[in-house]
Coordinates of C-alpha atoms and ligand atoms in Angstrom, one line a residue:
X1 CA -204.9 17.7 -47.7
X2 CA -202.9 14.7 -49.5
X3 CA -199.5 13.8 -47.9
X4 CA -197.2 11.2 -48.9
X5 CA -195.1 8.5 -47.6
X6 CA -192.5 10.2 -46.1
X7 CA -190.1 7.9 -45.4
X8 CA -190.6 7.3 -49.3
X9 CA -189.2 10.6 -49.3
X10 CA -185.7 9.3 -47.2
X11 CA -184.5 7.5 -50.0
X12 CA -181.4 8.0 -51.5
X13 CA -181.1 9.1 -55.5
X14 CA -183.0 6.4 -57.6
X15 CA -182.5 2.9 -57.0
X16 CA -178.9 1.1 -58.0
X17 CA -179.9 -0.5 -61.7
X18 CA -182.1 2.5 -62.9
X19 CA -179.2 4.7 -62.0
X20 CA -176.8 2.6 -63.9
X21 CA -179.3 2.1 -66.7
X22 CA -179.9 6.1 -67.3
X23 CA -175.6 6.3 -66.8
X24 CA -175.8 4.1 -69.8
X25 CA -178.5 5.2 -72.0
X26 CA -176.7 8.7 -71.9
X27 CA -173.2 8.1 -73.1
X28 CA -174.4 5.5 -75.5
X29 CA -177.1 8.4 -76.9
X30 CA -173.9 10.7 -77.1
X31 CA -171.5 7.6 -78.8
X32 CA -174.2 5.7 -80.9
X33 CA -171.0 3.8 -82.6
X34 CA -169.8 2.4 -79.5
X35 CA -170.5 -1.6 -79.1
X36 CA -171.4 -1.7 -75.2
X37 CA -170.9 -4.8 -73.4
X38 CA -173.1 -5.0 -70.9
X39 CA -172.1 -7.3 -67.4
X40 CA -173.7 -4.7 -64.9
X41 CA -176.8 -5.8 -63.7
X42 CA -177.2 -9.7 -63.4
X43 CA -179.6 -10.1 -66.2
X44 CA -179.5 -13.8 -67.9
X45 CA -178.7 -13.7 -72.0
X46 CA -179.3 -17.2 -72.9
X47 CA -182.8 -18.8 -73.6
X48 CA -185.0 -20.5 -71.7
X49 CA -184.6 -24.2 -71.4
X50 CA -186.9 -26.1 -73.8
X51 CA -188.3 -28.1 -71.5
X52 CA -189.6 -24.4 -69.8
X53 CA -190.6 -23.5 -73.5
X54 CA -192.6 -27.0 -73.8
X55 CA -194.3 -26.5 -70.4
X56 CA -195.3 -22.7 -71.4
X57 CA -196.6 -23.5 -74.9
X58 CA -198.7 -26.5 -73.4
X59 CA -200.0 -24.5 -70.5
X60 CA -200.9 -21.7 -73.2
X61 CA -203.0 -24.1 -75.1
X62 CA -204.8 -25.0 -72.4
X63 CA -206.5 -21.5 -71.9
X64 CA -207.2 -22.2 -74.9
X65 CA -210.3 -24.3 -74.2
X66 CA -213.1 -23.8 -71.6
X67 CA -212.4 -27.2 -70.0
X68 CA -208.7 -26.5 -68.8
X69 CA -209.1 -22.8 -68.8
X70 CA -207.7 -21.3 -65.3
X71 CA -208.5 -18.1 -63.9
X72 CA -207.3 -16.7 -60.8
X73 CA -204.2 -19.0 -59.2
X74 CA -204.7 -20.2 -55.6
X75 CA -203.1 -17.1 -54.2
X76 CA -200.0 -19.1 -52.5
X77 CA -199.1 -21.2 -54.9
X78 CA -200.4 -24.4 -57.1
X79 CA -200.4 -27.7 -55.5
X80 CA -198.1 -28.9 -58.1
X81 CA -195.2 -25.9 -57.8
X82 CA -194.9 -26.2 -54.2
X83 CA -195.0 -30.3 -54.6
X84 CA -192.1 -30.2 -56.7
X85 CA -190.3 -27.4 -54.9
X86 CA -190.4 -29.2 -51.2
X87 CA -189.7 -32.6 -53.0
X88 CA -186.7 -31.7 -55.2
X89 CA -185.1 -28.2 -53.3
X90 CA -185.8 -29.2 -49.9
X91 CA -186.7 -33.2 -49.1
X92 CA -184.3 -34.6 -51.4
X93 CA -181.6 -32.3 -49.4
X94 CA -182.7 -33.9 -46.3
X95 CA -184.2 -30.7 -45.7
X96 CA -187.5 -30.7 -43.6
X97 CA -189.8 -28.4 -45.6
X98 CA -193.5 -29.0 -46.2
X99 CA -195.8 -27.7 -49.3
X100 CA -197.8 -25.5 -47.3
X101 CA -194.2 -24.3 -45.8
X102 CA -193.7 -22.1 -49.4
X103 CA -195.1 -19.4 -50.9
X104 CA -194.9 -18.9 -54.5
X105 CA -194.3 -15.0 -55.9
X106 CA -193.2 -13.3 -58.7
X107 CA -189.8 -13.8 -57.9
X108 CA -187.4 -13.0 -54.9
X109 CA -187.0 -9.3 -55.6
X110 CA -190.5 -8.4 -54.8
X111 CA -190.6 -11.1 -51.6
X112 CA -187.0 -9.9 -50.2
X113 CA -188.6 -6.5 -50.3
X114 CA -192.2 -6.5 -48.7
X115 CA -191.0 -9.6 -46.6
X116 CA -190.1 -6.6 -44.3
X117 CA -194.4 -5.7 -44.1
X118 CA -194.8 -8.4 -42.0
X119 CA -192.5 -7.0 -39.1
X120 CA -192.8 -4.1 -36.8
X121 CA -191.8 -1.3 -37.3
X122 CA -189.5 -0.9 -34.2
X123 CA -187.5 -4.1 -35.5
X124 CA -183.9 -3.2 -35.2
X125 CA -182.4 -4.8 -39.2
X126 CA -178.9 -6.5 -39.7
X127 CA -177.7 -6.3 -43.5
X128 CA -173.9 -6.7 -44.9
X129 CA -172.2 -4.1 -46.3
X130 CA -171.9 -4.3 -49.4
X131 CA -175.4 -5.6 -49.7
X132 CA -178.3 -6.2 -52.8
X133 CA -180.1 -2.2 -52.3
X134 CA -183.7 -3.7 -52.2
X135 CA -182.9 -5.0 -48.6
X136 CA -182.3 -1.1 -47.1
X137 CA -184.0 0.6 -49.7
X138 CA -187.5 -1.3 -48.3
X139 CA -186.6 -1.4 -44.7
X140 CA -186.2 3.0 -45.3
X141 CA -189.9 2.5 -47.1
X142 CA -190.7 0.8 -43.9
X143 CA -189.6 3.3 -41.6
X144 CA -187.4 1.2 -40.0
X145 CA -183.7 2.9 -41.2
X146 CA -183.5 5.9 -38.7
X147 CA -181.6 9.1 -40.1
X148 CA -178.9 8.9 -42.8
X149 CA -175.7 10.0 -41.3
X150 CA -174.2 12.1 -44.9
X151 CA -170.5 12.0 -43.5
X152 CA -170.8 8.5 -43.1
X153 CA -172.7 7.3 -45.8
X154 CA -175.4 4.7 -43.1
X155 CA -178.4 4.7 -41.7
X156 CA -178.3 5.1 -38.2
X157 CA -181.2 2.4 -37.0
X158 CA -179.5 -0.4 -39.5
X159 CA -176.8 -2.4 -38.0
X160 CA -174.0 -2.7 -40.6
X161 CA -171.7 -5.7 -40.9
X162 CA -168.7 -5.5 -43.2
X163 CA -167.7 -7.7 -45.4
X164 CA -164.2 -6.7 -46.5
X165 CA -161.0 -8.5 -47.9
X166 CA -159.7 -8.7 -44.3
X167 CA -162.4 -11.3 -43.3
X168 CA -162.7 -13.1 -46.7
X169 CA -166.1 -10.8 -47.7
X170 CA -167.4 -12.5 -45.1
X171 CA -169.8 -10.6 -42.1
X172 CA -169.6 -11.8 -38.1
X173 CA -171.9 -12.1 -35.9
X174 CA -173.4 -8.5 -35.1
X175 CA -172.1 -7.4 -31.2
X176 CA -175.4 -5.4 -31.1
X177 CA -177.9 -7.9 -31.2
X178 CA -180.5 -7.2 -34.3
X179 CA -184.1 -8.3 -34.5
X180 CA -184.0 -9.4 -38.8
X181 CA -181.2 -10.1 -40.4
X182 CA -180.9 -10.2 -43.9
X183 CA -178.2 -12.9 -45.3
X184 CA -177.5 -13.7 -49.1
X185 CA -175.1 -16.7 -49.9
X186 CA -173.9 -17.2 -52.2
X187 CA -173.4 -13.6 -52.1
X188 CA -174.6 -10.6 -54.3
X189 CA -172.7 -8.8 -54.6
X190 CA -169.0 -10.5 -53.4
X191 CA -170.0 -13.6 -54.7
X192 CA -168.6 -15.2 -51.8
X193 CA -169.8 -18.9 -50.2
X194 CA -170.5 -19.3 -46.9
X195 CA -169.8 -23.2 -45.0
X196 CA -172.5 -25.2 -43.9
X197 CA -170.8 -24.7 -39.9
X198 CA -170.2 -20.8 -40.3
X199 CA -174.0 -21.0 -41.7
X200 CA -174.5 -22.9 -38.5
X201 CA -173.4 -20.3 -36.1
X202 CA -176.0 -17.9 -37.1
X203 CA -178.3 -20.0 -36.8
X204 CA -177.5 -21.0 -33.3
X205 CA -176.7 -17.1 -32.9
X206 CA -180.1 -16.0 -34.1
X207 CA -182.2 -18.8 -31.5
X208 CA -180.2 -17.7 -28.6
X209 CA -181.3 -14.3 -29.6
X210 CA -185.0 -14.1 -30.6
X211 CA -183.8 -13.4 -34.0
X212 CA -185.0 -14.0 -37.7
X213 CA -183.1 -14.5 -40.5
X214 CA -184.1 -13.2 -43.8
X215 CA -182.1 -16.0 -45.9
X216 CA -181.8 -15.1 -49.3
X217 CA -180.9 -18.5 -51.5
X218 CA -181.1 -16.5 -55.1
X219 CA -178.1 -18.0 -56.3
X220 CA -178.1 -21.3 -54.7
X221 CA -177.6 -23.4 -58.5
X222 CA -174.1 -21.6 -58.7
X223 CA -173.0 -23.7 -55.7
X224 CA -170.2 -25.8 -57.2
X225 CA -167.8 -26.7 -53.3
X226 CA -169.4 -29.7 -51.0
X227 CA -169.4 -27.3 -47.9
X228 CA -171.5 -25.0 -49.4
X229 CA -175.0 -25.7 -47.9
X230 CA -177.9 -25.1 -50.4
X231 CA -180.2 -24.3 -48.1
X232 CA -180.4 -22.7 -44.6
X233 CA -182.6 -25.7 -43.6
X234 CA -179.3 -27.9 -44.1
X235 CA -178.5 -26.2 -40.3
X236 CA -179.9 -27.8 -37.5
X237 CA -182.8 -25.4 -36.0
X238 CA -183.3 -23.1 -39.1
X239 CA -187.1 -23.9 -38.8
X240 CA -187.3 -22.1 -36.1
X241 CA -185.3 -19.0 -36.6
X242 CA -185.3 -19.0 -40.7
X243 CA -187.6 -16.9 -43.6
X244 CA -185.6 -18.9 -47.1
X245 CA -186.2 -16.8 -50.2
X246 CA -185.8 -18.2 -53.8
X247 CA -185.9 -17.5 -57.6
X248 CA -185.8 -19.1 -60.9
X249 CA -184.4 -16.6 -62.6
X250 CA -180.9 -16.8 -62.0
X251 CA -180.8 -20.9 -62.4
X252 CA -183.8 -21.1 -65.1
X253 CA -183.8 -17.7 -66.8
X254 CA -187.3 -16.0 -65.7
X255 CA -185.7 -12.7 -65.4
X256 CA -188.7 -11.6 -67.9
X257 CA -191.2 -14.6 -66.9
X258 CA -191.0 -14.1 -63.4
X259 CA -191.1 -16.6 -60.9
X260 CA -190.5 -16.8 -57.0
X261 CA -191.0 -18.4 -54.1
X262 CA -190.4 -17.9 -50.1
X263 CA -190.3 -20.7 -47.6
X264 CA -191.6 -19.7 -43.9
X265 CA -191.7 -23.0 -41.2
X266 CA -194.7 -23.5 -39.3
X267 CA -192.2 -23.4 -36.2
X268 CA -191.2 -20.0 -37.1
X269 CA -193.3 -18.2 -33.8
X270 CA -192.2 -14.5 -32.6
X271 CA -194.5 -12.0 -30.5
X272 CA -196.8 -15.4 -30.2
X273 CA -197.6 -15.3 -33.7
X274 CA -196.7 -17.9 -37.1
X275 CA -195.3 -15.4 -39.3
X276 CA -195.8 -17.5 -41.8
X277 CA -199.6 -16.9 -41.0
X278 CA -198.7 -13.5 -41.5
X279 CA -197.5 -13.9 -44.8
X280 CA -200.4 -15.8 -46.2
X281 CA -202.4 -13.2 -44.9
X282 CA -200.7 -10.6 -46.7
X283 CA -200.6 -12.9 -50.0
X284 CA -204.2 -13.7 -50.0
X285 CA -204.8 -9.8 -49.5
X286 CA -202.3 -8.2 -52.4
X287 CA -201.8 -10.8 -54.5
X288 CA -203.6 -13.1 -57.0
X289 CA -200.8 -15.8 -57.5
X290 CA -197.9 -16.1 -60.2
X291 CA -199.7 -17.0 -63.4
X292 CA -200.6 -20.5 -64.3
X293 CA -198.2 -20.7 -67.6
X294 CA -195.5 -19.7 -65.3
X295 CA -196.0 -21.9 -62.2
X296 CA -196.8 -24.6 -65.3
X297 CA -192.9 -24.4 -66.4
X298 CA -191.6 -23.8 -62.8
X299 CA -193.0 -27.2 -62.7
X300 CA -191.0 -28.2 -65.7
X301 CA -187.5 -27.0 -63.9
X302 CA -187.8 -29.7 -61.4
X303 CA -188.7 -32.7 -64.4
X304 CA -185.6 -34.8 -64.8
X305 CA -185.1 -32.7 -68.4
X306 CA -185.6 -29.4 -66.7
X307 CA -183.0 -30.0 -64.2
X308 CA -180.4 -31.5 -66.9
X309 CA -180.9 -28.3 -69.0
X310 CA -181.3 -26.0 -65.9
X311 CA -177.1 -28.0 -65.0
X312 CA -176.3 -26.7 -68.8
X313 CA -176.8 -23.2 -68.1
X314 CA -175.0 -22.9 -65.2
X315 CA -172.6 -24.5 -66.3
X316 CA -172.7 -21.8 -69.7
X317 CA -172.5 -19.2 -67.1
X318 CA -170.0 -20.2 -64.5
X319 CA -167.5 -20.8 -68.1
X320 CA -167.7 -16.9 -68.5
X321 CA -167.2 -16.5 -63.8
X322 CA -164.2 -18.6 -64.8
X323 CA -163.2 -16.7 -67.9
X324 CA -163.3 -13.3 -66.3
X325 CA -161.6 -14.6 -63.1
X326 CA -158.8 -15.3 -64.7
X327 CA -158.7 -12.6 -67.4
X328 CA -158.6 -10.3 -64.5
X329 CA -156.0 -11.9 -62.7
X330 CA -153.6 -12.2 -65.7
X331 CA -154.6 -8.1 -66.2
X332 CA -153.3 -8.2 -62.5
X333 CA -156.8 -7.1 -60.8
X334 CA -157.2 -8.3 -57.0
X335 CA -160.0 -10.4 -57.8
X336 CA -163.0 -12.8 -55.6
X337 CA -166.2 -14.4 -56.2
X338 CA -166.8 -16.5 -59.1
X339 CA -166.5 -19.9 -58.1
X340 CA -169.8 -20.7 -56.4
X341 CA -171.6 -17.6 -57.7
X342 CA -172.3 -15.7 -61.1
X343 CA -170.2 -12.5 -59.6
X344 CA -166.7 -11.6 -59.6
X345 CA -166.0 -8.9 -56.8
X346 CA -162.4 -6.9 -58.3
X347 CA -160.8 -4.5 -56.4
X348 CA -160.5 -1.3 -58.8
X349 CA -156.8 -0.2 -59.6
X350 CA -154.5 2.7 -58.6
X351 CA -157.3 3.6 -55.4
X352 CA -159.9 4.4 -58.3
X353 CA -163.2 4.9 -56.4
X354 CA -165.8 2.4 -58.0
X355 CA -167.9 5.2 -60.0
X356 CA -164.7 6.4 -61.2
X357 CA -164.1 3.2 -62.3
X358 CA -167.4 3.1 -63.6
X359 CA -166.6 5.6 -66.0
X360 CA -163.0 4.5 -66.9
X361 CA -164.4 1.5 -68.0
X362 CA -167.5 2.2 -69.9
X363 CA -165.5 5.1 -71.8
X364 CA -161.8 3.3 -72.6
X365 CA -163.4 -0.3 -72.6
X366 CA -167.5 0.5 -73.4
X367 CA -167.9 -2.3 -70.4
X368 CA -170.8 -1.5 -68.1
X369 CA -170.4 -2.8 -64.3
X370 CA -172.0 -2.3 -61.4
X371 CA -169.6 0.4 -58.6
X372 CA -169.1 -1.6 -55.6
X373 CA -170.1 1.5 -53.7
X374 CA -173.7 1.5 -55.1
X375 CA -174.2 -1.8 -52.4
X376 CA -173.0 -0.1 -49.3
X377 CA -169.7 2.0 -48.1
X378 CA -168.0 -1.2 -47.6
X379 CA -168.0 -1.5 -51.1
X380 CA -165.8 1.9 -52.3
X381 CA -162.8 1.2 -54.1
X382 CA -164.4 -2.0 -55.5
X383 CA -166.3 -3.1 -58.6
X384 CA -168.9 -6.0 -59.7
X385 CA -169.0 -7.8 -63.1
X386 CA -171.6 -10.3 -63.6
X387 CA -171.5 -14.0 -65.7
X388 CA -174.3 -13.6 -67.0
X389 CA -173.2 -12.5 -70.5
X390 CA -172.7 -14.7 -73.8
X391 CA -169.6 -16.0 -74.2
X392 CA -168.3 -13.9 -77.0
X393 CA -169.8 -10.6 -75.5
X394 CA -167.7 -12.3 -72.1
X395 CA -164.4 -13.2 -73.7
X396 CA -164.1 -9.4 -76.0
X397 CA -165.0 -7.8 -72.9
X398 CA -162.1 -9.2 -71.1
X399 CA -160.1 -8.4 -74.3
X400 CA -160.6 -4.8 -74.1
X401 CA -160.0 -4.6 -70.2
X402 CA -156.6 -6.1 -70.6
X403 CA -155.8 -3.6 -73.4
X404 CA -156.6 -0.8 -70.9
Ligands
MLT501 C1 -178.3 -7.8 -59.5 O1 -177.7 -7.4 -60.5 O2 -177.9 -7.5 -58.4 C2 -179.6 -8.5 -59.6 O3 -179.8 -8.9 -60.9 C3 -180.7 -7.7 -59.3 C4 -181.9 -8.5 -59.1 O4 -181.8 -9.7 -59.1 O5 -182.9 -7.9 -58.8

């Protein structure tokens, strides 16, 4: 007889975006002559940069002809990808990261969630709360959450760290020592920073304890403060505690193009084993490589153009994080994020809960964001708008909020 998964089957409701999405599609089906403005789920709205568009059409033309045809990528990654990647993210830092230190995927979402594979199952996980779903949801697919305590709204074999106004959205080091814990700075979804000496500290925290961080650097291009460390390899002894997980979809655009990569030191060792041997393993196994028209303009984010155009967009982007911040303050919201990050984290008004919210907004204002509450019970009561809209879309939205 067929089973399934069952802790498939311990999920909670559909995942956050889908939810929202369906939310959505419904009242706009019942209002088709509503103008929706859309700065829920941190999808990019601008195009890609032409020197990414340059580097695709090229790389299309050459499968094109049988002598610069490519078939199957090397399963972890071009030469030329992770070249540029350890020169220009990492060496150029004065971080020590080698080429056959990264791993290049179809972006972070799919490595922060089967990153988890590679662990037993009887690892005990660390995540904030509020903190990006894919991180529990994957760990619960794992086996690894326990039971869901209802009254509480948590899984009873995840360790929960809060992140609340009280201590800057920022979590502390867990009493109860955890086996993997997942970090994401800047944050989704707080949009809060973290110092290169708090950083530090769990990285010290996690060699005294056998730990592994799960470091997840998705955002890393909105850094904009000289504390701020890019990378988790700025902290002395990160190679030997730290997994560093990356995209280029929130700096470059490849929402749709897809592009990843994860960095895993050779002097990351636990249970006597590289994990990063683990990892390659499980590449070579379930995965044929990103394609080699995308790894071609990944390669093109790191020319000197690429990175110029690359600053431009950010810079489009963090114009709207500023925009919004201070719409919202002059509406008189409570407001944080959006200085070194593409999120703005707003307390919701008069003790609204955040679906409630939700719904205020997208019916009075026809403004989609994302409930705070969808990321973790830490997050009730508040409410995330993304940057990541045009400017126009950015500036009416804010309109309409302050006419609420
Ligand atoms: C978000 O809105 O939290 C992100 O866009 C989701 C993602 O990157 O997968």
């Amino acid at each position: 007889m067929v089973t399934v998964n069952h802790d498939y089957l311990n999920l909670r409701g559909s995942y956050l975006f889908s939810e929202i999405a369906k939310r959505v599609a419904a009242y706009s089906a019942a209002n088709p002559d509503k103008k929706i403005i859309r700065l829920g789920i941190g999808d990019v709205t601008q195009p890609l940069p032409t020197s990414v568009i340059e580097a695709l059409h090229k790389a299309v033309d050459e499968q094109a002809s049988a002598a610069t045809f490519r078939g199957y990528a090397p399963d972890l990654g071009y030469d030329f990808l992770r070249n540029a990647i350890a020169e220009k993210d990492y060496q150029a830092r004065g971080c020590d990261i080698r080429p056959d230190e990264i791993f290049v995927s179809d972006g972070a979402k799919s490595d922060s969630g089967n990153i988890q594979e590679i662990f037993g199952r009887d690892n005990r996980i660390a995540v904030c709360d509020p903190v990006y779903p894919v991180y529990v949801d994957t760990n619960i697919m794992g086996g690894r959450a326990g039971s869901f305590d209802e009254a509480r709204g948590l899984w009873d074999g995840v360790i929960y760290m809060p992140c609340t106004a009280e201590n800057g959205f920022a979590p502390e080091l867990p009493a109860e020592v955890p086996d993997l814990i997942y970090l994401c700075f800047p944050n989704n979804p707080t949009g809060a920073a973290i110092t290169k000496s708090a950083l530090q500290e769990w990285v010290d925290y996690a060699n005294r304890n056998g730990c592994v961080i799960i470091y997840d650097a998705a955002y890393e291009a909105y850094i904009a403060e000289d504390e701020v460390p890019h990378s988790i390899y700025e902290c002395e002894g990160a190679r030997t505690c730290a997994i560093e997980l990356h995209s280029f979809s929130k700096n470059a655009g490849f929402t749709g193009l897809r592009l990843g990569y994860t960095v895993i030191p050779s002097d990351l060792i636990r249970d006597g084993v590289e994990i990063r041997s683990l990892w390659a393993r499980r590449h070579g196994t379930k995965y044929n490589g990103a394609p080699y028209i995308v790894q071609r303009a990944g390669e093109a984010v790191y020319s000197e153009q690429g990175q110029k155009e690359v600053r431009q967009l950010v810079d489009y982007y963090m114009t709207n994080a500023a925009s919004i911040l201070a719409g919202l303050k002059a509406a008189g919201y409570s407001v944080s994020g959006g200085v070194n990050a593409p999120y703005i984290w707003l307390k919701t008004p008069d003790g609204m809960g955040s679906w409630e919210f939700f719904d205020h907004l997208l019916t009075k204002a026809n403004v989609v964001g994302t409930p705070g509450v969808g990321f973790g019970p830490h997050g009730e009561g508040y409410f995330r708008l993304t940057a990541f809209g045009d400017h126009a879309a950015t500036a009416e939205a804010m309109e309409r909020i302050r006419r609420l």
